[in-house]
Short mmCIF file of C-alpha atoms in Angstrom, two decimals:
data_model
loop_
_atom_site.label_atom_id
_atom_site.label_comp_id
_atom_site.label_asym_id
_atom_site.label_seq_id
_atom_site.Cartn_x
_atom_site.Cartn_y
_atom_site.Cartn_z
CA MET A 167 -50.31 -84.87 -1.55
CA THR A 168 -48.20 -82.40 0.80
CA THR A 169 -47.61 -79.05 -0.72
CA LEU A 170 -44.77 -77.37 0.43
CA SER A 171 -44.50 -73.73 1.09
CA PRO A 172 -41.74 -71.22 -0.15
CA ALA A 173 -40.44 -70.75 3.29
CA THR A 174 -40.14 -75.05 3.96
CA ALA A 175 -38.85 -75.70 0.17
CA PRO A 176 -35.44 -77.62 0.22
CA THR A 177 -32.67 -75.63 -0.82
CA GLU A 178 -29.80 -76.35 -3.24
CA PRO A 179 -26.34 -76.00 -2.15
CA GLU A 180 -24.71 -72.48 -2.60
CA GLY A 181 -22.33 -73.02 -5.55
CA SER A 182 -24.04 -76.41 -7.85
CA PRO A 183 -25.48 -76.29 -11.12
CA ARG A 184 -28.77 -75.41 -11.72
CA LYS A 185 -30.81 -78.35 -14.27
CA PRO A 186 -33.27 -76.47 -16.42
CA ALA A 187 -36.74 -77.15 -15.95
CA LEU A 188 -38.92 -79.17 -18.15
CA GLY A 189 -40.34 -76.81 -20.93
CA SER A 190 -37.69 -74.56 -20.25
CA SER A 191 -36.70 -72.54 -23.22
CA HIS A 192 -33.39 -73.57 -23.01
CA PRO A 193 -31.51 -73.63 -26.54
CA ALA A 194 -30.39 -77.35 -25.81
CA ALA A 195 -33.98 -78.50 -24.89
CA ARG A 196 -35.72 -76.69 -27.97
CA HIS A 197 -33.03 -78.08 -30.49
CA ARG A 198 -33.53 -81.62 -28.98
CA VAL A 199 -37.37 -81.61 -29.25
CA ARG A 200 -37.04 -80.30 -33.06
CA THR A 201 -34.55 -83.14 -34.14
CA TRP A 202 -37.11 -85.82 -32.80
CA VAL A 203 -40.19 -83.95 -34.53
CA TYR A 204 -37.81 -84.01 -37.94
CA ARG A 205 -37.24 -87.68 -37.64
CA GLY A 206 -41.22 -88.71 -37.32
CA LEU A 207 -41.94 -86.35 -40.27
CA ALA A 208 -39.38 -87.99 -42.27
CA ALA A 209 -39.97 -91.41 -40.93
CA LEU A 210 -43.63 -90.68 -41.66
CA ALA A 211 -43.14 -89.28 -45.02
CA VAL A 212 -41.12 -92.22 -46.35
CA LEU A 213 -43.81 -94.54 -44.53
CA ALA A 214 -46.07 -92.86 -46.84
CA MET A 215 -43.85 -93.12 -50.09
CA VAL A 216 -43.59 -97.01 -49.39
CA VAL A 217 -47.58 -97.30 -49.16
CA GLY A 218 -48.26 -94.95 -52.19
CA THR A 219 -45.77 -97.31 -54.43
CA VAL A 220 -47.20 -100.46 -53.37
CA ILE A 221 -50.57 -99.14 -54.11
CA ALA A 222 -49.32 -97.85 -57.62
CA PHE A 223 -47.59 -100.87 -58.43
CA ARG A 224 -50.28 -103.55 -57.17
CA PRO A 225 -52.18 -104.88 -60.67
CA LYS A 226 -55.88 -103.07 -61.15
CA PRO A 227 -58.74 -105.42 -62.11
CA VAL A 228 -59.16 -104.86 -66.05
CA VAL A 229 -63.12 -103.71 -66.54
CA VAL A 230 -64.59 -105.33 -69.16
CA GLU A 231 -68.09 -106.59 -70.53
CA VAL A 232 -69.19 -110.08 -69.73
CA ARG A 233 -71.98 -111.74 -71.53
CA ALA A 234 -73.55 -115.58 -70.77
CA ALA A 235 -73.31 -118.29 -73.44
CA ALA A 236 -76.99 -118.83 -73.88
CA ARG A 237 -78.91 -120.97 -76.26
CA GLY A 238 -81.52 -120.25 -78.73
CA PRO A 239 -81.95 -119.69 -81.73
CA LEU A 240 -80.03 -118.62 -84.50
CA LEU A 241 -80.25 -116.84 -87.88
CA VAL A 242 -77.52 -116.91 -90.74
CA THR A 243 -78.88 -114.15 -93.46
CA VAL A 244 -77.18 -112.24 -96.50
CA ASP A 245 -78.66 -108.84 -95.88
CA GLU A 246 -77.99 -106.58 -99.23
CA ASP A 247 -80.18 -103.53 -100.56
CA GLY A 248 -82.15 -104.51 -104.00
CA SER A 249 -85.12 -102.60 -106.08
CA THR A 250 -88.64 -103.57 -107.72
CA ARG A 251 -89.48 -104.08 -110.53
CA VAL A 252 -92.32 -104.96 -113.02
CA LYS A 253 -91.90 -108.76 -113.98
CA ASP A 254 -93.44 -108.63 -117.49
CA ARG A 255 -92.01 -105.04 -119.06
CA TYR A 256 -92.64 -104.11 -122.63
CA THR A 257 -90.43 -101.30 -124.13
CA VAL A 258 -92.48 -100.25 -127.18
CA THR A 259 -90.48 -98.89 -130.10
CA ALA A 260 -90.84 -97.05 -133.61
CA PRO A 261 -91.82 -99.60 -136.14
CA LEU A 262 -90.26 -97.72 -138.77
CA ALA A 263 -88.92 -94.28 -139.77
CA GLY A 264 -91.00 -90.99 -139.55
CA SER A 265 -92.14 -87.97 -137.55
CA LEU A 266 -93.34 -88.58 -134.36
CA ALA A 267 -96.08 -86.65 -132.99
CA ARG A 268 -96.03 -85.75 -129.67
CA ILE A 269 -97.12 -88.54 -126.96
CA GLU A 270 -100.00 -87.68 -125.07
CA ARG A 271 -99.36 -90.75 -122.44
CA HIS A 272 -98.43 -90.06 -118.96
CA ALA A 273 -96.63 -92.76 -116.71
CA GLY A 274 -99.50 -94.16 -114.68
CA ASP A 275 -102.03 -93.76 -117.34
CA LEU A 276 -103.89 -97.47 -117.78
CA VAL A 277 -103.91 -98.76 -121.49
CA GLN A 278 -105.38 -101.83 -122.70
CA ARG A 279 -103.83 -103.99 -125.13
CA GLY A 280 -104.60 -102.27 -128.63
CA SER A 281 -104.89 -99.00 -127.49
CA ALA A 282 -102.91 -96.29 -129.72
CA LEU A 283 -99.66 -95.30 -127.69
CA ALA A 284 -97.91 -93.06 -130.20
CA ARG A 285 -98.73 -91.86 -134.00
CA ILE A 286 -95.79 -91.67 -136.68
CA PHE A 287 -96.72 -89.41 -139.76
CA PRO A 288 -94.26 -89.50 -143.03
CA SER A 289 -91.16 -87.44 -142.81
CA ALA A 290 -90.93 -84.39 -144.78
CA SER A 291 -89.39 -83.31 -147.89
CA PRO A 292 -85.68 -82.23 -147.29
CA LEU A 293 -84.97 -78.76 -148.66
CA LEU A 294 -83.72 -78.10 -151.74
CA ASP A 295 -80.66 -75.90 -151.99
CA PRO A 296 -80.72 -73.75 -155.57
CA ARG A 297 -78.63 -76.34 -157.45
CA SER A 298 -80.95 -78.99 -156.29
CA ARG A 299 -83.95 -77.23 -156.98
CA ALA A 300 -83.02 -76.10 -160.64
CA GLU A 301 -81.91 -80.01 -161.42
CA ALA A 302 -85.35 -80.75 -160.01
CA VAL A 303 -86.72 -78.83 -162.21
CA ALA A 304 -84.98 -79.68 -165.38
CA ARG A 305 -85.96 -83.36 -164.27
CA VAL A 306 -89.89 -82.00 -163.72
CA ALA A 307 -89.42 -80.49 -167.34
CA ALA A 308 -87.87 -83.51 -169.05
CA ALA A 309 -90.32 -85.93 -167.93
CA GLY A 310 -93.10 -83.65 -168.72
CA ALA A 311 -91.38 -84.19 -172.28
CA ALA A 312 -90.96 -87.32 -172.08
CA TRP A 313 -94.86 -87.84 -170.83
CA ARG A 314 -95.92 -85.62 -174.01
CA GLN A 315 -93.87 -87.56 -176.37
CA THR A 316 -95.35 -91.01 -175.08
CA GLN A 317 -98.79 -89.49 -175.68
CA ALA A 318 -97.84 -88.68 -179.47
CA ALA A 319 -96.45 -92.46 -179.95
CA ILE A 320 -99.66 -93.87 -178.34
CA GLY A 321 -101.80 -91.56 -180.80
CA ARG A 322 -99.39 -93.05 -183.81
CA ALA A 323 -99.95 -96.63 -182.86
CA GLN A 324 -103.66 -96.29 -182.12
CA ALA A 325 -103.77 -94.92 -185.80
CA LEU A 326 -101.99 -97.59 -187.05
CA ALA A 327 -103.63 -100.48 -185.61
CA ASP A 328 -107.02 -98.66 -186.46
CA GLN A 329 -105.72 -99.20 -190.19
CA ALA A 330 -104.16 -102.53 -189.87
CA GLY A 331 -107.70 -103.86 -188.23
CA ARG A 332 -109.27 -101.94 -191.35
CA GLU A 333 -106.63 -104.08 -194.00
CA ALA A 334 -107.43 -107.34 -191.93
CA ALA A 335 -111.39 -106.86 -192.56
CA ARG A 336 -111.05 -106.43 -195.65
CA GLU A 337 -108.70 -108.92 -196.99
CA ARG A 338 -111.13 -111.32 -194.92
CA SER A 339 -114.14 -109.84 -197.64
CA LEU A 340 -112.02 -110.98 -200.48
CA LEU A 341 -111.23 -113.78 -199.22
CA ALA A 342 -115.19 -114.70 -199.02
CA ALA A 343 -115.80 -114.10 -202.44
CA GLY A 344 -112.71 -115.86 -203.96
CA ALA A 345 -110.91 -112.30 -204.75
CA SER A 346 -108.00 -113.01 -202.43
CA ALA A 347 -105.63 -115.80 -201.57
CA PRO A 348 -105.61 -116.89 -197.91
CA ARG A 349 -102.05 -115.84 -197.39
CA THR A 350 -102.66 -112.51 -197.93
CA LEU A 351 -105.27 -112.31 -195.08
CA GLU A 352 -102.71 -114.00 -192.59
CA GLN A 353 -100.06 -111.54 -193.58
CA ALA A 354 -103.18 -109.09 -192.45
CA GLU A 355 -103.95 -110.23 -189.75
CA LEU A 356 -100.57 -110.75 -188.47
CA GLU A 357 -100.21 -106.91 -189.48
CA GLN A 358 -102.98 -106.02 -187.02
CA ARG A 359 -101.80 -107.95 -184.11
CA THR A 360 -98.45 -106.24 -184.20
CA ARG A 361 -100.07 -102.77 -184.54
CA THR A 362 -102.30 -103.54 -181.30
CA GLU A 363 -99.13 -104.87 -179.75
CA GLU A 364 -97.36 -101.60 -180.13
CA LEU A 365 -100.35 -99.69 -179.01
CA ALA A 366 -100.14 -101.61 -176.00
CA SER A 367 -96.32 -100.87 -175.47
CA ALA A 368 -96.94 -97.25 -176.22
CA ARG A 369 -99.66 -97.14 -173.58
CA PHE A 370 -97.35 -98.71 -170.67
CA ALA A 371 -94.70 -96.42 -171.81
CA ALA A 372 -96.74 -93.57 -171.47
CA ARG A 373 -97.85 -94.33 -167.43
CA VAL A 374 -94.19 -94.99 -167.36
CA ALA A 375 -93.90 -91.56 -167.92
CA GLU A 376 -96.98 -90.22 -166.19
CA HIS A 377 -94.92 -91.85 -162.61
CA GLU A 378 -91.35 -90.28 -163.45
CA LEU A 379 -93.10 -87.06 -163.87
CA ALA A 380 -94.61 -87.34 -160.31
CA LEU A 381 -91.31 -88.44 -159.04
CA ALA A 382 -89.72 -85.31 -160.22
CA ARG A 383 -92.23 -83.11 -159.14
CA ALA A 384 -92.28 -84.96 -155.71
CA THR A 385 -88.70 -83.60 -155.35
CA LEU A 386 -89.91 -80.23 -156.09
CA GLY A 387 -92.45 -80.43 -153.66
CA ARG A 388 -95.11 -79.77 -155.85
CA LEU A 389 -97.70 -82.21 -155.12
CA THR A 390 -100.70 -81.35 -154.53
CA ALA A 391 -102.15 -82.42 -150.85
CA GLY A 392 -104.52 -85.48 -150.89
CA THR A 393 -106.97 -86.34 -148.41
CA GLY A 394 -104.21 -86.32 -145.70
CA PRO A 395 -100.91 -87.83 -144.97
CA ASP A 396 -100.44 -91.01 -144.13
CA GLN A 397 -100.12 -92.23 -140.29
CA MET A 398 -99.22 -95.03 -138.50
CA GLU A 399 -100.72 -95.84 -134.37
CA VAL A 400 -98.03 -97.71 -132.58
CA ARG A 401 -100.37 -99.76 -129.91
CA SER A 402 -100.08 -101.08 -126.64
CA PRO A 403 -99.23 -104.97 -126.44
CA VAL A 404 -100.78 -105.71 -123.10
CA ASP A 405 -103.09 -104.51 -120.74
CA GLY A 406 -101.43 -102.37 -117.90
CA GLN A 407 -99.83 -98.86 -116.85
CA VAL A 408 -97.45 -96.52 -118.92
CA LEU A 409 -94.01 -97.06 -116.50
CA ARG A 410 -92.09 -94.39 -118.13
CA VAL A 411 -92.50 -92.09 -121.45
CA LEU A 412 -89.16 -92.41 -122.89
CA ARG A 413 -89.90 -89.50 -125.67
CA GLU A 414 -92.15 -87.22 -125.16
CA SER A 415 -91.86 -84.67 -127.86
CA GLU A 416 -92.76 -85.00 -131.11
CA GLY A 417 -89.45 -84.96 -133.65
CA SER A 418 -88.06 -87.57 -136.27
CA VAL A 419 -87.45 -91.13 -135.34
CA GLN A 420 -85.71 -94.30 -136.48
CA PRO A 421 -86.79 -97.89 -136.67
CA GLY A 422 -86.40 -99.21 -133.10
CA THR A 423 -86.37 -95.61 -131.15
CA PRO A 424 -87.78 -96.17 -128.02
CA LEU A 425 -90.98 -94.39 -127.20
CA LEU A 426 -92.63 -95.82 -123.77
CA GLU A 427 -92.14 -98.85 -121.26
CA VAL A 428 -95.57 -100.71 -120.36
CA GLY A 429 -96.05 -103.16 -117.98
CA ASP A 430 -98.64 -104.39 -114.69
CA PRO A 431 -97.50 -103.00 -111.54
CA ALA A 432 -99.37 -105.40 -109.47
CA ALA A 433 -96.92 -108.06 -110.77
CA LEU A 434 -93.95 -107.23 -109.46
CA GLU A 435 -90.07 -109.03 -108.35
CA ILE A 436 -87.35 -108.00 -106.57
CA VAL A 437 -84.13 -107.66 -107.66
CA VAL A 438 -80.87 -107.97 -104.90
CA ASP A 439 -77.14 -108.52 -106.11
CA VAL A 440 -75.08 -110.47 -103.60
CA LEU A 441 -71.62 -111.37 -103.64
CA SER A 442 -70.99 -114.65 -105.76
CA GLY A 443 -69.34 -116.60 -102.57
CA ASP A 444 -72.78 -115.46 -100.76
CA ALA A 445 -74.86 -116.53 -103.82
CA VAL A 446 -73.24 -120.06 -103.46
CA GLY A 447 -75.48 -120.56 -100.24
CA ILE A 448 -78.54 -119.09 -101.45
CA ARG A 449 -81.08 -121.89 -102.51
CA PRO A 450 -84.62 -121.23 -104.65
CA GLY A 451 -86.81 -121.04 -102.31
CA ALA A 452 -85.39 -119.77 -99.15
CA ARG A 453 -87.21 -117.40 -97.11
CA VAL A 454 -86.20 -113.14 -97.30
CA ALA A 455 -87.76 -110.65 -94.80
CA ILE A 456 -88.21 -106.98 -96.78
CA GLU A 457 -87.28 -104.46 -94.40
CA ARG A 458 -87.25 -100.45 -95.02
CA TRP A 459 -89.37 -100.68 -98.08
CA GLY A 460 -91.78 -97.91 -96.59
CA GLY A 461 -94.36 -100.03 -94.67
CA ASP A 462 -95.12 -100.45 -91.11
CA SER A 463 -93.42 -104.04 -90.73
CA ALA A 464 -91.29 -106.70 -93.13
CA LEU A 465 -93.10 -108.26 -96.12
CA GLN A 466 -92.63 -112.07 -96.52
CA ALA A 467 -91.08 -113.22 -99.42
CA HIS A 468 -88.99 -116.08 -101.08
CA VAL A 469 -86.09 -116.74 -103.79
CA ARG A 470 -87.34 -117.59 -107.14
CA ARG A 471 -84.39 -117.85 -108.58
CA VAL A 472 -80.57 -117.52 -108.10
CA GLU A 473 -79.55 -116.66 -112.00
CA PRO A 474 -76.62 -118.44 -113.28
CA SER A 475 -73.89 -115.33 -114.64
CA ALA A 476 -72.33 -112.82 -112.26
CA PHE A 477 -71.22 -109.64 -113.25
CA THR A 478 -68.46 -106.82 -112.54
CA ARG A 479 -69.36 -103.84 -110.10
CA ILE A 480 -66.74 -101.47 -108.68
CA SER A 481 -68.03 -100.68 -105.07
CA ALA A 482 -68.11 -97.31 -103.47
CA LEU A 483 -64.29 -97.96 -102.64
CA GLY A 484 -63.38 -98.41 -105.72
CA VAL A 485 -63.13 -102.64 -105.31
CA GLU A 486 -64.45 -104.84 -108.26
CA GLU A 487 -66.68 -107.31 -106.94
CA GLN A 488 -68.28 -109.95 -108.69
CA ARG A 489 -71.85 -109.79 -108.00
CA VAL A 490 -74.87 -112.30 -108.67
CA ASN A 491 -78.64 -110.84 -109.18
CA VAL A 492 -81.07 -112.97 -106.55
CA ILE A 493 -84.63 -112.79 -108.08
CA ILE A 494 -87.28 -112.62 -104.90
CA ASP A 495 -91.05 -113.04 -104.92
CA LEU A 496 -93.03 -111.74 -102.73
CA ASP A 497 -95.54 -113.84 -100.74
CA GLU A 498 -98.00 -111.29 -99.21
CA PRO A 499 -101.12 -109.92 -100.72
CA HIS A 500 -101.03 -107.52 -103.43
CA GLU A 501 -103.62 -105.00 -100.86
CA ARG A 502 -100.24 -105.16 -98.45
CA TRP A 503 -97.50 -103.62 -100.65
CA ALA A 504 -99.88 -102.12 -103.34
CA THR A 505 -98.20 -98.53 -102.86
CA LEU A 506 -94.99 -100.47 -104.01
CA GLY A 507 -93.66 -99.36 -107.83
CA ASP A 508 -91.23 -100.13 -109.81
CA ALA A 509 -87.55 -99.22 -109.02
CA PHE A 510 -88.22 -98.61 -105.55
CA ARG A 511 -85.45 -99.00 -103.10
CA VAL A 512 -85.53 -101.86 -100.10
CA GLU A 513 -83.75 -104.17 -98.01
CA ALA A 514 -83.60 -108.01 -98.15
CA ARG A 515 -82.46 -110.32 -95.41
CA ILE A 516 -82.00 -113.70 -97.10
CA VAL A 517 -82.20 -116.34 -94.74
CA VAL A 518 -79.45 -119.20 -95.78
CA TRP A 519 -79.16 -121.35 -92.48
CA GLU A 520 -81.45 -121.08 -89.25
CA ARG A 521 -81.57 -123.68 -86.57
CA ALA A 522 -84.05 -123.05 -83.14
CA ASP A 523 -81.76 -124.33 -80.25
CA VAL A 524 -78.01 -123.91 -80.44
CA LEU A 525 -75.37 -122.49 -78.08
CA GLN A 526 -74.14 -119.09 -78.89
CA VAL A 527 -71.97 -116.14 -77.89
CA PRO A 528 -71.67 -112.75 -79.33
CA SER A 529 -69.34 -112.70 -82.05
CA GLY A 530 -67.15 -110.71 -80.51
CA ALA A 531 -66.36 -112.78 -77.74
CA VAL A 532 -64.23 -115.38 -79.85
CA PHE A 533 -60.62 -114.67 -82.15
CA ARG A 534 -58.37 -116.26 -83.86
CA HIS A 535 -56.12 -118.41 -81.83
CA GLY A 536 -53.54 -120.10 -83.25
CA THR A 537 -54.81 -122.40 -86.07
CA GLY A 538 -58.22 -122.33 -84.08
CA TRP A 539 -60.66 -119.79 -82.14
CA ALA A 540 -60.87 -119.25 -78.35
CA THR A 541 -62.57 -117.14 -75.94
CA TYR A 542 -61.77 -115.93 -72.28
CA VAL A 543 -64.23 -117.16 -69.53
CA VAL A 544 -64.71 -115.52 -66.49
CA GLU A 545 -64.20 -117.66 -63.64
CA GLY A 546 -64.06 -116.09 -60.44
CA ASP A 547 -62.63 -112.89 -60.80
CA VAL A 548 -60.24 -113.77 -63.02
CA ALA A 549 -60.07 -114.36 -66.93
CA ARG A 550 -59.08 -117.85 -68.28
CA LEU A 551 -58.36 -118.34 -71.70
CA ARG A 552 -60.82 -121.26 -73.27
CA PRO A 553 -60.60 -123.14 -76.84
CA VAL A 554 -63.04 -123.48 -78.69
CA THR A 555 -65.24 -124.54 -81.66
CA ILE A 556 -67.42 -122.53 -83.80
CA GLY A 557 -70.18 -123.35 -85.98
CA LYS A 558 -72.49 -120.96 -88.04
CA GLN A 559 -71.84 -116.64 -87.75
CA ASN A 560 -74.46 -114.21 -88.45
CA GLY A 561 -72.31 -111.32 -87.81
CA SER A 562 -73.51 -110.53 -84.23
CA ASP A 563 -73.45 -113.92 -83.09
CA THR A 564 -71.52 -117.45 -83.23
CA GLU A 565 -72.48 -120.85 -82.75
CA ILE A 566 -70.41 -122.49 -80.45
CA LEU A 567 -70.34 -126.61 -80.74
CA ASP A 568 -67.50 -127.51 -78.31
CA GLY A 569 -65.72 -125.42 -75.35
CA LEU A 570 -68.59 -123.75 -73.35
CA ARG A 571 -71.58 -124.82 -71.18
CA ALA A 572 -74.63 -122.19 -71.14
CA GLY A 573 -74.28 -119.73 -68.60
CA ASP A 574 -70.69 -119.74 -68.88
CA ARG A 575 -69.78 -115.99 -68.58
CA VAL A 576 -67.50 -114.74 -71.45
CA ILE A 577 -65.35 -111.71 -72.02
CA VAL A 578 -66.91 -109.53 -75.19
CA TYR A 579 -64.64 -107.38 -76.96
CA PRO A 580 -61.40 -107.99 -74.78
CA SER A 581 -58.51 -105.56 -75.01
CA ASP A 582 -54.94 -105.94 -75.04
CA GLU A 583 -54.70 -105.92 -71.19
CA VAL A 584 -56.89 -109.30 -71.02
CA ALA A 585 -54.66 -112.36 -70.58
CA GLU A 586 -54.55 -115.59 -69.03
CA GLY A 587 -54.95 -115.15 -65.23
CA VAL A 588 -55.37 -111.84 -65.18
CA GLN A 589 -58.15 -109.81 -62.77
CA VAL A 590 -61.07 -108.38 -64.52
CA ARG A 591 -64.66 -106.60 -63.22
CA SER A 592 -67.66 -106.59 -64.91
CA ARG A 593 -68.54 -103.18 -65.99
#
């Protein structure tokens, strides 16, 4: 490369125009540079906007939860709360009116058949107001006078009877001696019998007057205390335990007043009320699992009886429901559930249908489609609508009779974004 010295460098003719050198600070050159820079930046901005718009409007895969259809056992159960109760419960009531002594029995006490549970005494006489007391005093006086009158009548009848007896004896003596007629003796004997009957009648009247006097004195409260008041012991009808004491304090009771409940806690049954629609599918002998009863594991039981009559109950939401009682017997030995008592709360799972090997999917994967059922199946990364035929459902899983095969991946709880042909991505 040849370097020219300033002395040998070519010179332009004098008077010719001079061109600005590259990188010169001439205004025109700077203007052209800025113009191209602005144009480049604008092109880049437009390109970025186009790319952003394409990315923004490009469909994104919908995130879904995917489960695989699988074969396995399926149980259909009716799950309801229930309570225990003693099978043979006896409510001991007061057999008659009176004054109940304080019951000394307590819940849980062991009792034997025929042992005393309660005592009932006669009720005390009511208090008398001044007018009633005056009337009672007058009745006592009248009854006393009547009794004294009967005593005088007895004395008079006794004297007449004795006189008639002597007359009859005298007539018999005269008739034997021939000094009297037989007719006279008959009249004397008739008079004797009449006076004897009058004496008996007077004595009966005296007894009536004596009882009336006692009644009047009882009303006034003047009877003297005897050997002790009468009492009646209410006894246990069976061997068992006292379940509840319904009337503990003493006081007046009427016939039929409940006093205690007696039964055997070792003979327990479980009562579960279910909806009448669920009760239709429950059969006697159905397998039952008793859960949340307080033990470590569920208790095995079976349905003994489904009651034939329903009753109405208001739910917590205020809806009227027709419920049916299902009676369940425990199959476990008593030692396993010995801590269970009367009216304890439990949860029962009554098996109404079960199969050992069925094709099933989560219940959230199937939904109504037209007049049937359908599900979304993931093929590759695309959702495909698949009509299916379902069988039994237990709330968490659904039996698939037709439309799917084991291993097919289905979308659980598909959102509104899921549709035929939409790209999806498993969560």
